[in-house]
Coordinates of C-alpha atoms in Angstrom, one line a residue:
M1412 CA 40.2 11.7 -5.7
P1413 CA 37.2 9.5 -4.7
A1414 CA 37.2 5.8 -5.4
P1415 CA 35.1 4.6 -8.4
H1416 CA 32.5 2.9 -6.1
Q1417 CA 32.1 6.2 -4.1
T1418 CA 31.5 8.2 -7.3
L1419 CA 28.9 5.6 -8.5
H1420 CA 27.2 5.5 -5.2
K1421 CA 26.8 9.3 -5.2
K1422 CA 25.3 9.2 -8.7
H1423 CA 22.7 6.6 -7.4
L1424 CA 21.9 8.8 -4.4
L1425 CA 21.4 11.8 -6.6
A1426 CA 19.2 9.9 -8.9
R1427 CA 17.1 8.5 -6.0
A1428 CA 16.9 12.0 -4.6
A1429 CA 15.3 13.1 -7.8
L1430 CA 12.5 10.7 -7.2
A1431 CA 12.0 12.0 -3.7
A1432 CA 11.6 15.5 -5.2
L1433 CA 8.8 14.3 -7.6
G1434 CA 5.8 16.5 -7.0
L1435 CA 7.9 19.0 -5.1
A1436 CA 6.9 16.8 -2.1
G1437 CA 9.9 17.3 0.2
S1438 CA 9.5 18.9 3.6
A1439 CA 11.1 22.0 4.9
Q1440 CA 14.2 21.6 7.0
A1441 CA 13.4 20.5 10.5
F1442 CA 13.5 22.9 13.4
E1443 CA 16.7 22.4 15.4
I1444 CA 16.6 22.9 19.2
D1445 CA 19.7 24.5 20.5
T1446 CA 21.0 22.2 23.3
G1447 CA 24.3 24.1 23.9
V1448 CA 26.2 20.9 23.4
P1449 CA 27.9 20.5 20.0
D1450 CA 27.3 16.8 19.6
F1451 CA 23.8 16.8 21.1
K1452 CA 21.2 17.5 18.5
I1453 CA 17.4 17.6 18.7
L1454 CA 15.4 18.1 15.5
W1455 CA 11.6 18.6 15.5
D1456 CA 9.4 18.9 12.5
T1457 CA 5.6 19.1 12.3
T1458 CA 3.4 19.2 9.2
V1459 CA -0.2 20.2 9.2
K1460 CA -2.2 19.2 6.1
Y1461 CA -5.7 19.9 4.9
S1462 CA -7.1 17.7 2.1
T1463 CA -10.5 17.3 0.5
A1464 CA -11.8 15.0 -2.3
A1465 CA -15.0 14.8 -4.3
R1466 CA -16.6 11.9 -6.3
L1467 CA -17.4 12.9 -9.9
R1468 CA -20.3 10.5 -10.6
N1469 CA -23.0 8.6 -8.8
P1470 CA -22.7 4.8 -8.2
S1471 CA -22.9 2.7 -11.3
Q1472 CA -25.2 -0.3 -11.5
Q1473 CA -22.4 -2.2 -13.2
I1474 CA -20.5 -2.0 -9.9
V1475 CA -23.3 -2.2 -7.2
G1476 CA -25.4 -4.7 -9.3
G1477 CA -22.8 -6.6 -11.3
A1478 CA -21.9 -6.7 -15.0
N1479 CA -25.2 -8.6 -15.7
Y1480 CA -27.4 -6.3 -13.6
D1481 CA -31.1 -6.6 -14.6
S1482 CA -32.7 -4.9 -11.6
S1483 CA -33.8 -8.2 -10.0
A1484 CA -32.8 -8.9 -6.3
A1485 CA -30.9 -12.0 -7.4
S1486 CA -28.5 -9.8 -9.5
Y1487 CA -27.5 -7.6 -6.6
F1488 CA -24.0 -8.0 -5.3
P1489 CA -24.4 -7.4 -1.6
N1490 CA -20.8 -8.0 -0.5
T1491 CA -19.2 -5.5 -2.9
D1492 CA -21.6 -2.5 -3.1
D1493 CA -21.4 -0.6 0.2
G1494 CA -18.2 1.3 -0.6
S1495 CA -19.9 2.7 -3.7
R1496 CA -23.5 3.1 -2.4
N1497 CA -22.4 5.0 0.7
F1498 CA -21.2 8.0 -1.4
K1499 CA -23.2 9.9 -4.0
R1500 CA -21.5 12.4 -6.3
G1501 CA -19.9 15.0 -4.1
L1502 CA -17.6 15.1 -1.1
I1503 CA -15.9 11.9 -0.1
S1504 CA -13.3 13.3 2.3
N1505 CA -12.8 16.5 4.3
R1506 CA -9.7 15.8 6.3
L1507 CA -7.1 17.4 8.6
D1508 CA -3.8 15.6 9.2
I1509 CA -1.0 16.4 11.7
F1510 CA 2.3 14.6 11.4
S1511 CA 5.2 15.2 13.8
E1512 CA 8.7 13.8 14.0
L1513 CA 11.4 14.1 16.6
D1514 CA 15.1 13.1 16.1
I1515 CA 17.6 13.0 19.0
S1516 CA 21.3 12.2 18.6
Y1517 CA 24.4 12.4 20.6
G1518 CA 27.6 11.2 18.9
G1519 CA 26.8 7.8 17.5
V1520 CA 23.6 7.0 19.4
G1521 CA 20.1 8.4 19.1
A1522 CA 16.4 7.9 18.8
R1523 CA 13.6 8.8 16.5
M1524 CA 9.9 9.1 17.1
S1525 CA 7.1 10.1 14.7
A1526 CA 3.3 10.2 15.2
A1527 CA 0.3 11.1 13.1
G1528 CA -3.3 12.1 13.8
W1529 CA -6.3 12.9 11.6
Y1530 CA -9.9 14.0 11.5
D1531 CA -12.3 13.6 8.6
S1532 CA -15.8 15.1 9.0
V1533 CA -17.3 13.0 6.2
Y1534 CA -16.8 9.8 8.2
Q1535 CA -17.9 11.5 11.5
S1536 CA -21.2 12.6 10.0
G1537 CA -24.3 10.8 11.3
R1538 CA -25.4 9.3 8.0
N1539 CA -24.1 8.2 4.6
D1540 CA -25.9 7.9 1.3
N1541 CA -26.7 4.1 1.3
S1542 CA -30.4 3.5 0.7
S1543 CA -30.2 -0.2 0.0
A1544 CA -30.9 -1.9 3.3
G1545 CA -31.3 -5.3 1.7
T1546 CA -27.7 -5.4 0.5
A1547 CA -26.0 -3.5 3.3
N1548 CA -23.4 -5.6 5.2
P1549 CA -23.2 -3.8 8.6
Y1550 CA -24.6 -5.8 11.5
S1551 CA -24.1 -3.3 14.4
V1552 CA -25.6 -0.2 12.7
D1553 CA -28.2 0.7 10.0
A1554 CA -27.5 0.5 6.3
D1555 CA -26.9 4.3 6.0
Q1556 CA -24.3 4.4 8.9
F1557 CA -20.6 3.6 9.1
T1558 CA -19.6 1.0 11.7
A1559 CA -17.7 2.3 14.7
T1560 CA -14.5 0.8 13.4
T1561 CA -14.8 2.5 10.0
K1562 CA -15.7 5.9 11.6
R1563 CA -12.6 5.6 13.9
L1564 CA -10.1 4.5 11.3
H1565 CA -11.1 7.0 8.6
G1566 CA -12.7 9.7 10.6
R1567 CA -10.7 10.3 13.8
D1568 CA -7.6 8.5 15.0
A1569 CA -3.9 8.8 15.9
E1570 CA -1.0 6.5 15.9
L1571 CA 2.7 6.2 16.8
L1572 CA 4.8 5.5 13.7
D1573 CA 8.6 5.4 14.1
A1574 CA 9.8 4.7 17.6
F1575 CA 13.3 3.4 17.7
V1576 CA 16.8 3.8 19.1
F1577 CA 20.0 3.5 17.1
A1578 CA 23.7 3.2 17.4
K1579 CA 26.5 3.4 14.9
G1580 CA 30.2 2.9 15.3
K1581 CA 33.1 0.6 14.5
L1582 CA 33.6 -3.1 14.8
G1583 CA 37.3 -3.3 14.3
D1584 CA 37.9 -1.6 11.0
M1585 CA 34.3 -2.1 9.9
A1586 CA 31.6 0.6 10.2
G1587 CA 28.3 -0.7 11.5
A1588 CA 24.8 0.4 12.7
V1589 CA 21.9 -1.1 14.6
R1590 CA 18.3 -0.1 15.2
L1591 CA 15.8 -1.4 17.7
G1592 CA 12.1 -0.5 17.8
K1593 CA 9.4 0.5 15.3
H1594 CA 10.9 1.3 11.9
T1595 CA 10.8 0.3 8.3
L1596 CA 13.4 -1.2 5.9
L1597 CA 13.4 -1.5 2.2
Y1598 CA 15.5 -4.2 0.6
G1599 CA 15.8 -4.6 -3.1
E1600 CA 15.2 -2.0 -5.8
S1601 CA 11.4 -1.6 -5.8
L1602 CA 10.0 1.9 -6.5
M1603 CA 6.3 1.4 -7.1
L1604 CA 5.6 -2.3 -7.4
G1605 CA 7.0 -3.3 -4.1
A1606 CA 4.4 -6.1 -3.5
N1607 CA 6.1 -7.9 -6.4
G1608 CA 9.6 -7.7 -5.0
I1609 CA 11.7 -8.5 -1.9
A1610 CA 10.2 -5.4 -0.2
A1611 CA 6.9 -7.4 0.1
A1612 CA 8.5 -9.2 3.1
Q1613 CA 9.4 -6.1 5.1
A1614 CA 6.3 -4.3 6.2
P1615 CA 2.5 -4.1 6.1
I1616 CA 1.1 -1.6 3.7
D1617 CA -1.2 1.3 4.2
V1618 CA -3.6 0.5 1.4
I1619 CA -5.8 3.5 2.3
K1620 CA -2.9 5.9 1.6
A1621 CA -2.0 4.0 -1.6
A1622 CA -5.5 4.4 -2.9
T1623 CA -5.8 8.1 -2.1
V1624 CA -2.3 9.6 -2.9
P1625 CA -1.6 9.6 -6.6
N1626 CA 1.9 9.0 -7.9
A1627 CA 3.4 8.0 -4.5
Q1628 CA 6.3 5.6 -4.0
F1629 CA 5.9 2.2 -2.5
K1630 CA 8.1 3.2 0.5
E1631 CA 5.6 5.9 1.5
F1632 CA 3.0 3.2 2.1
M1633 CA 5.1 1.0 4.4
M1634 CA 4.1 0.9 8.0
P1635 CA 6.7 0.6 10.8
V1636 CA 6.9 -2.6 12.8
N1637 CA 8.9 -3.5 15.9
Q1638 CA 12.1 -5.2 14.8
V1639 CA 15.9 -5.2 15.3
S1640 CA 18.0 -4.5 12.3
G1641 CA 21.6 -3.8 11.5
Q1642 CA 24.3 -3.5 8.8
L1643 CA 28.0 -3.9 8.6
Q1644 CA 30.4 -2.6 6.0
I1645 CA 32.9 -5.5 5.6
T1646 CA 35.0 -3.7 3.0
P1647 CA 34.5 -0.4 1.0
D1648 CA 32.7 -2.5 -1.6
V1649 CA 30.8 -5.1 0.5
T1650 CA 28.0 -4.4 3.0
V1651 CA 25.9 -7.0 4.8
G1652 CA 22.7 -6.5 6.7
G1653 CA 19.9 -8.3 8.5
Y1654 CA 16.7 -7.9 10.5
Y1655 CA 14.4 -9.9 12.8
M1656 CA 10.8 -8.7 13.3
L1657 CA 9.4 -8.7 16.8
E1658 CA 5.8 -8.5 15.7
W1659 CA 3.5 -9.3 12.8
K1660 CA 1.0 -6.7 11.5
K1661 CA -1.5 -7.0 8.7
D1662 CA -2.0 -4.4 5.9
R1663 CA -4.3 -1.5 6.6
L1664 CA -7.1 -2.1 4.2
P1665 CA -9.8 0.4 3.5
A1666 CA -12.5 -0.2 6.2
S1667 CA -15.8 -1.7 5.3
G1668 CA -18.0 0.8 3.6
S1669 CA -15.3 3.4 3.1
Y1670 CA -15.0 4.9 -0.4
F1671 CA -12.2 2.6 -1.7
S1672 CA -13.6 -0.5 0.0
G1673 CA -14.1 -3.1 -2.8
M1674 CA -15.5 -5.9 -0.6
D1675 CA -17.7 -5.2 2.3
A1676 CA -16.8 -8.2 4.4
V1677 CA -13.0 -7.6 4.4
G1678 CA -11.0 -5.0 6.3
P1679 CA -11.6 -3.2 9.5
G1680 CA -15.3 -2.8 10.3
G1681 CA -16.3 -5.8 8.2
E1682 CA -19.1 -7.6 10.1
R1683 CA -21.0 -10.0 7.9
L1684 CA -20.9 -11.9 4.6
I1685 CA -24.3 -12.2 2.8
V1686 CA -24.8 -15.4 0.9
G1687 CA -28.5 -15.3 0.0
Y1688 CA -32.0 -14.3 0.8
S1689 CA -34.9 -15.9 2.8
P1690 CA -38.3 -15.0 4.1
A1691 CA -36.5 -14.1 7.3
G1692 CA -34.2 -11.7 5.5
N1693 CA -30.6 -12.0 4.5
V1694 CA -28.8 -15.3 4.9
Y1695 CA -25.4 -14.5 6.2
F1696 CA -22.1 -15.5 7.9
L1697 CA -21.0 -13.4 10.8
N1698 CA -17.4 -12.2 11.2
Q1699 CA -15.1 -13.9 13.7
P1700 CA -11.5 -12.9 14.5
D1701 CA -8.9 -13.3 11.9
M1702 CA -6.5 -16.3 11.9
K1703 CA -3.3 -14.3 12.4
A1704 CA 0.2 -15.3 11.7
D1705 CA 3.0 -15.7 14.2
K1706 CA 5.8 -17.6 12.5
P1707 CA 9.3 -15.9 12.7
Q1708 CA 10.0 -13.1 10.1
F1709 CA 13.5 -12.2 9.2
G1710 CA 15.8 -11.3 6.3
L1711 CA 19.5 -11.0 5.2
Q1712 CA 21.1 -9.0 2.5
A1713 CA 24.6 -8.5 1.0
R1714 CA 25.4 -5.5 -1.2
F1715 CA 28.4 -5.2 -3.6
H1716 CA 30.0 -2.5 -5.7
V1717 CA 31.2 -4.1 -8.9
G1718 CA 32.6 -1.8 -11.4
E1719 CA 29.9 0.6 -12.4
T1720 CA 27.1 -1.3 -10.8
D1721 CA 25.6 -2.0 -7.3
L1722 CA 24.5 -5.6 -6.8
G1723 CA 22.5 -7.2 -4.1
L1724 CA 21.6 -10.7 -2.8
Y1725 CA 18.6 -11.4 -0.5
A1726 CA 17.0 -14.1 1.5
V1727 CA 13.7 -13.4 3.5
Q1728 CA 10.9 -15.1 5.3
W1729 CA 7.6 -13.5 6.2
N1730 CA 4.0 -14.0 7.0
D1731 CA 1.4 -12.6 4.5
H1732 CA 0.4 -9.1 5.4
G1733 CA -2.8 -9.3 3.3
P1734 CA -5.6 -11.9 3.6
S1735 CA -4.5 -15.2 2.0
G1736 CA -7.8 -17.0 2.2
L1737 CA -11.4 -16.9 3.4
Y1738 CA -12.7 -19.7 5.6
L1739 CA -16.5 -20.3 6.0
H1740 CA -17.5 -22.1 9.2
P1741 CA -21.2 -23.3 8.7
Y1742 CA -23.3 -24.2 11.7
A1743 CA -23.9 -27.9 12.1
G1744 CA -27.3 -27.3 13.5
A1745 CA -30.2 -25.0 12.9
P1746 CA -29.4 -21.4 11.8
S1747 CA -29.9 -18.5 14.1
V1748 CA -32.7 -16.0 13.2
D1749 CA -32.6 -12.4 14.4
A1750 CA -33.7 -9.0 13.2
K1751 CA -31.0 -8.9 10.6
G1752 CA -32.0 -12.2 9.0
M1753 CA -30.7 -15.8 9.2
Q1754 CA -27.1 -16.5 10.4
V1755 CA -25.8 -19.8 9.1
G1756 CA -22.3 -19.7 10.4
T1757 CA -19.2 -17.5 10.7
Y1758 CA -16.4 -16.4 8.3
Q1759 CA -12.8 -15.8 9.0
W1760 CA -9.9 -14.2 7.1
V1761 CA -6.7 -16.2 7.1
F1762 CA -3.1 -14.9 6.9
H1763 CA -0.6 -17.4 5.6
E1764 CA 2.7 -18.1 7.5
G1765 CA 6.2 -18.7 6.4
I1766 CA 6.5 -17.4 2.8
R1767 CA 10.1 -17.6 1.7
A1768 CA 12.0 -15.8 -1.1
V1769 CA 15.5 -15.4 -2.4
G1770 CA 16.5 -12.7 -4.9
A1771 CA 19.1 -10.6 -6.5
S1772 CA 19.2 -6.9 -7.7
F1773 CA 21.2 -4.4 -9.6
N1774 CA 21.5 -0.7 -9.7
T1775 CA 23.5 1.3 -12.3
T1776 CA 23.6 4.6 -14.1
V1777 CA 23.4 5.0 -17.9
G1778 CA 23.9 8.6 -18.9
N1779 CA 21.2 10.6 -17.2
V1780 CA 19.2 7.5 -16.3
N1781 CA 19.4 5.5 -13.1
L1782 CA 18.4 1.9 -14.0
A1783 CA 17.6 -0.7 -11.4
G1784 CA 15.9 -4.0 -11.1
E1785 CA 15.5 -7.3 -9.2
M1786 CA 14.5 -10.9 -9.6
S1787 CA 13.2 -13.3 -6.9
L1788 CA 11.8 -16.8 -6.4
R1789 CA 9.1 -17.4 -3.8
S1790 CA 8.1 -20.7 -2.1
N1791 CA 5.3 -21.6 0.2
T1792 CA 3.4 -18.5 -1.1
P1793 CA -0.4 -18.3 -1.2
F1794 CA -2.2 -17.9 -4.5
D1795 CA -5.5 -16.1 -5.3
S1796 CA -8.2 -18.6 -4.1
D1797 CA -11.9 -18.7 -3.7
A1798 CA -13.6 -19.0 -0.3
Q1799 CA -13.6 -22.4 1.2
A1800 CA -15.8 -24.2 3.8
D1801 CA -13.8 -25.3 6.8
T1802 CA -15.3 -28.2 8.6
S1803 CA -12.1 -30.0 9.7
G1804 CA -10.0 -27.4 11.5
A1805 CA -7.8 -26.0 8.7
D1806 CA -5.0 -23.7 9.6
N1807 CA -2.7 -21.1 7.9
N1808 CA 0.5 -23.1 7.8
G1809 CA 0.7 -26.9 7.2
N1810 CA -3.0 -27.5 6.5
P1811 CA -4.4 -24.6 4.5
L1812 CA -7.5 -24.7 2.3
Y1813 CA -6.3 -22.1 -0.2
A1814 CA -3.8 -22.8 -2.9
V1815 CA -0.1 -22.6 -2.1
G1816 CA 3.0 -23.0 -4.3
K1817 CA 6.0 -21.4 -5.9
S1818 CA 6.4 -18.3 -8.1
A1819 CA 8.9 -16.2 -10.0
H1820 CA 9.1 -12.4 -9.9
A1821 CA 11.0 -9.7 -11.8
Q1822 CA 10.9 -6.0 -12.2
V1823 CA 12.9 -3.1 -13.6
N1824 CA 12.6 0.6 -13.0
W1825 CA 14.1 3.8 -14.2
I1826 CA 14.6 7.4 -13.0
A1827 CA 15.4 9.8 -15.8
S1828 CA 16.1 13.6 -15.7
I1829 CA 15.1 15.1 -19.0
G1830 CA 16.5 18.4 -20.2
P1831 CA 14.9 21.4 -21.9
S1832 CA 12.0 20.6 -24.3
F1833 CA 9.0 22.3 -25.8
L1834 CA 7.1 21.3 -22.6
A1835 CA 9.5 22.5 -19.9
R1836 CA 13.1 23.3 -19.1
E1837 CA 13.3 20.2 -16.9
A1838 CA 11.2 17.1 -16.3
D1839 CA 11.4 13.8 -14.4
F1840 CA 10.4 10.5 -15.9
V1841 CA 10.1 7.6 -13.5
G1842 CA 8.6 4.1 -14.1
E1843 CA 8.6 0.5 -13.1
L1844 CA 7.7 -2.6 -15.1
G1845 CA 6.9 -5.8 -13.1
W1846 CA 6.2 -9.4 -14.0
N1847 CA 5.3 -12.6 -12.1
R1848 CA 4.6 -16.2 -12.9
R1849 CA 3.0 -19.0 -11.0
L1850 CA 5.5 -21.8 -11.2
S1851 CA 3.7 -24.6 -9.4
V1852 CA 0.7 -25.2 -7.2
D1853 CA 1.8 -27.5 -4.4
K1854 CA -1.4 -27.6 -2.4
N1855 CA -5.1 -27.2 -3.1
A1856 CA -5.1 -26.5 -6.8
A1857 CA -8.9 -26.8 -6.9
A1858 CA -9.2 -23.8 -4.7
M1859 CA -7.6 -21.5 -7.3
N1860 CA -9.6 -18.6 -8.7
P1861 CA -10.4 -19.6 -12.3
N1862 CA -10.0 -16.0 -13.4
A1863 CA -6.4 -15.9 -12.3
D1864 CA -3.6 -16.5 -14.9
R1865 CA -0.1 -18.1 -14.8
D1866 CA 1.6 -14.9 -16.0
S1867 CA 0.9 -11.2 -15.2
A1868 CA 2.7 -7.9 -15.9
N1869 CA 2.0 -4.4 -14.8
L1870 CA 3.4 -1.0 -15.7
R1871 CA 3.4 2.2 -13.6
M1872 CA 5.1 5.4 -14.6
I1873 CA 5.1 9.2 -13.9
F1874 CA 6.1 12.0 -16.2
E1875 CA 6.5 15.3 -14.4
P1876 CA 7.6 18.6 -16.1
K1877 CA 8.7 21.3 -13.6
Y1878 CA 8.5 25.0 -13.7
R1879 CA 10.8 26.9 -11.3
Q1880 CA 10.0 30.4 -10.0
V1881 CA 6.8 30.9 -12.0
L1882 CA 6.2 33.7 -9.5
P1883 CA 8.6 34.9 -6.9
G1884 CA 9.1 32.0 -4.5
V1885 CA 6.6 29.7 -6.3
D1886 CA 7.6 26.4 -8.0
L1887 CA 5.1 24.3 -10.0
S1888 CA 5.1 20.8 -11.5
V1889 CA 2.5 18.9 -13.5
P1890 CA 2.7 15.1 -12.7
V1891 CA 1.0 12.7 -15.1
G1892 CA 0.8 9.1 -13.7
V1893 CA -0.4 5.9 -15.4
G1894 CA -0.8 2.4 -14.0
Y1895 CA -1.8 -0.4 -16.4
G1896 CA -2.2 -4.2 -16.3
F1897 CA -1.2 -5.5 -19.8
I1898 CA -0.6 -9.2 -19.3
G1899 CA -2.9 -11.6 -17.4
N1900 CA -4.5 -11.5 -14.0
S1901 CA -2.0 -12.2 -11.2
S1902 CA -2.6 -15.3 -9.1
V1903 CA 0.5 -14.3 -7.0
V1904 CA 0.4 -10.6 -6.2
G1905 CA -2.9 -9.3 -4.9
P1906 CA -2.3 -5.5 -5.6
F1907 CA -1.5 -6.2 -9.3
L1908 CA -3.9 -4.6 -11.7
G1909 CA -6.0 -7.0 -13.9
K1910 CA -5.4 -7.2 -17.6
G1911 CA -6.8 -4.2 -19.4
T1912 CA -7.5 -2.2 -16.2
G1913 CA -5.6 0.7 -14.8
D1914 CA -5.7 4.3 -13.6
L1915 CA -4.6 7.7 -14.9
S1916 CA -3.9 10.8 -12.7
L1917 CA -3.2 14.3 -13.8
G1918 CA -2.0 16.8 -11.1
L1919 CA -0.7 20.2 -10.4
N1920 CA 1.8 20.4 -7.5
G1921 CA 3.4 23.5 -6.1
S1922 CA 5.4 25.1 -3.3
Y1923 CA 5.9 28.6 -1.9
L1924 CA 9.2 29.4 -0.2
D1925 CA 9.7 25.6 0.3
V1926 CA 7.3 25.8 3.3
W1927 CA 3.8 26.0 1.9
R1928 CA 2.9 23.1 -0.5
F1929 CA -0.3 22.3 -2.4
G1930 CA -1.5 19.6 -4.8
L1931 CA -4.5 19.3 -7.1
A1932 CA -5.2 15.9 -8.8
Y1933 CA -7.8 14.2 -11.0
T1934 CA -7.8 10.4 -10.9
H1935 CA -9.6 8.3 -13.5
Y1936 CA -10.0 4.5 -13.5
F1937 CA -10.3 2.6 -16.8
G1938 CA -11.1 -0.9 -17.9
E1939 CA -14.3 -3.0 -18.0
A1940 CA -16.5 -2.2 -15.0
A1941 CA -17.5 -5.0 -12.7
P1942 CA -17.7 -5.7 -8.9
F1943 CA -14.6 -6.9 -7.1
I1944 CA -16.2 -10.3 -6.6
E1945 CA -18.8 -11.9 -9.0
G1946 CA -20.0 -15.5 -9.1
G1947 CA -17.8 -16.2 -6.1
H1948 CA -14.6 -15.3 -7.8
R1949 CA -12.4 -12.2 -7.9
T1950 CA -13.1 -10.6 -11.3
F1951 CA -9.9 -8.7 -11.9
L1952 CA -12.0 -6.1 -13.7
Q1953 CA -12.3 -2.4 -12.8
S1954 CA -14.3 -2.3 -9.5
N1955 CA -13.4 1.4 -9.2
A1956 CA -14.9 2.3 -12.6
D1957 CA -17.5 4.7 -11.0
R1958 CA -15.1 6.2 -8.5
N1959 CA -13.2 8.8 -10.4
F1960 CA -12.4 11.6 -8.0
L1961 CA -10.8 15.1 -7.7
S1962 CA -8.6 15.9 -4.8
F1963 CA -6.9 18.9 -3.3
N1964 CA -4.4 19.4 -0.4
V1965 CA -2.4 22.1 1.2
R1966 CA 0.2 21.7 3.9
R1967 CA 2.8 23.6 5.9
S1968 CA 5.8 22.4 7.8
F1969 CA 7.1 23.9 11.0

C-alpha cells in the first residue's frame, strides 16, 4: 500500500497533467531510436507547425494619436504608434515553425537538446503599411520598412533552446539529481501569473509568444538559461533544491514596429525616441546599448509533504529580465542635425540588479479540484517609473534613478475537472488570481509613475469543454479564456493588466489520431483605448484596443 504522501503526490501530478492537456496541446510520443543496448535510449521528436493570423480592424486614432487626438501634429504619439500603423486590416503573420528535441540517456546520466527555427513572410516582405513618416521611429530604414533586427527576430531566425547534461543517483540513502547547461526551472506554484510569483526570478520570458498564443501557461513562455541546478530528497517527505545561473538574459520583447509592440523605442530593433518637432524635423534621442545586469542570480527551495498538503519555502535573488528604467543622456553641447532631424542625445534601457524574494507555497487536493498558491516578499525591487535624465553617471544597482523598494505578492490557482453537463461530458476549468502591493519606496519616490497604484489584482482563467471522438480519431475542445485587471494599476509587476482592461479569447482546438493538431482562435481586447505611453507616463489603459485578431495553426509531430 503506498504511503499517504505518495498518494497525494500522484493526485497532484494527475491534476497538473490535466492542465498540460488543455487545448489538446500535448505532442505525440517521441520517436525512439533502437540502439541495441537496453539502458541506452535515444528519443527524437520534431514538430512542424504552420500558423497565420489576421487583424480585424484598421489602426485606431485613439491608439496612434492618443485619447485626446484632434488631428494636429502635437497630438500625435510618435513613440507608441508604429506597431499599429505598420499593419492595416488583414494578414499580420504567415509563419512556419520547426521545433526539434533530442533526449539521450544511459542509466542515470544523459543529455537533452532542443532547437527551434521559424520563417514569417509578413516580416520578410519589402514594405509595411506605415504612411506616417513624421512619427516613424526607425532610423536605419524608411517609415514603411521594418528594421533589420525586427525582420530577423520575427521573420527568419533559429535558436538553440535546451542544451544540458544531467545525472541522477544516490548520495547515501538520499536520491539526487543535477543538471548543467541551458534549461529552465519553475519554483513555486504559478500557473499563469508567474511574473507575480517566485517564478519571476527563474527565467527571461518570451513576451512575443505570450502575446500570440492564447490560453498558454507561464512555463511555456520561459526561456532556457545556462545554469547549474540540483535537488536532493532528504527523506520521503522532504526535498531540497537549488540553482546558480551562469548567465543573465533579458525578456524577448516584441521588436520595434512588430504587431504587438506597444512602444517603438523599446525592444529589439528600437532605434530612436522622438521628443518633439523642429524646422529640421523630429527632435530625438538615439538608442545606445542597454545597461545590462551581471549580479549573481541563485535560488534555494525546500519542499515538504505534510498530511494532505505539499508545502514549499523559497529564497531567490535575480536581476530584472525586463527594462527597469529609461535613462536619457542629453548632449551638453549643440545638437546634431541630419536627414532624420535633430539628435539631442541618447537613451538607454536599464535592467536592475539584485532583486531578492522569500516566499512560501502550498498545493493540495479538495475533491476534484487541485488548489495551490504562494506568497512572497520582495526587496530591492524596481517600481514603474518615468524616464529620467542622467547627467551624473547613474547605474542599475546602488545609484539608480528609478524608484526601488519593497513589495508583497500573493496568488492562488485551481485546476478543476468538471463532469457531465448540458455543455459537454467533460470540461476543465483552470484559473489564477494574483495580487501585489507596494510596501515602501526606499529610493527615488519622485520618479514613480503617477498612474501606478499601491495595490493591484489580476484574474486569468480558462474554461474548456471537451468532445472526444466527434469523428473517428478526432477530438475537439472549445477553450474560452479571460484575463482581467480588476484592482489598481500595478507599480510592481510590469505584465499585470491595468484596472478595467483585459482580453477575451474563444477557440476551437482539435487533434486527429493524436498526431495532427489544429487550433482556431479569436482574441479580443477590452478596456478604455489609449497609447501605452501618454503625457510621459504609462497609461495602464488598453493599448491593444484596435488589435483584435483571428489566428489559425496546424501542426504535426514526427
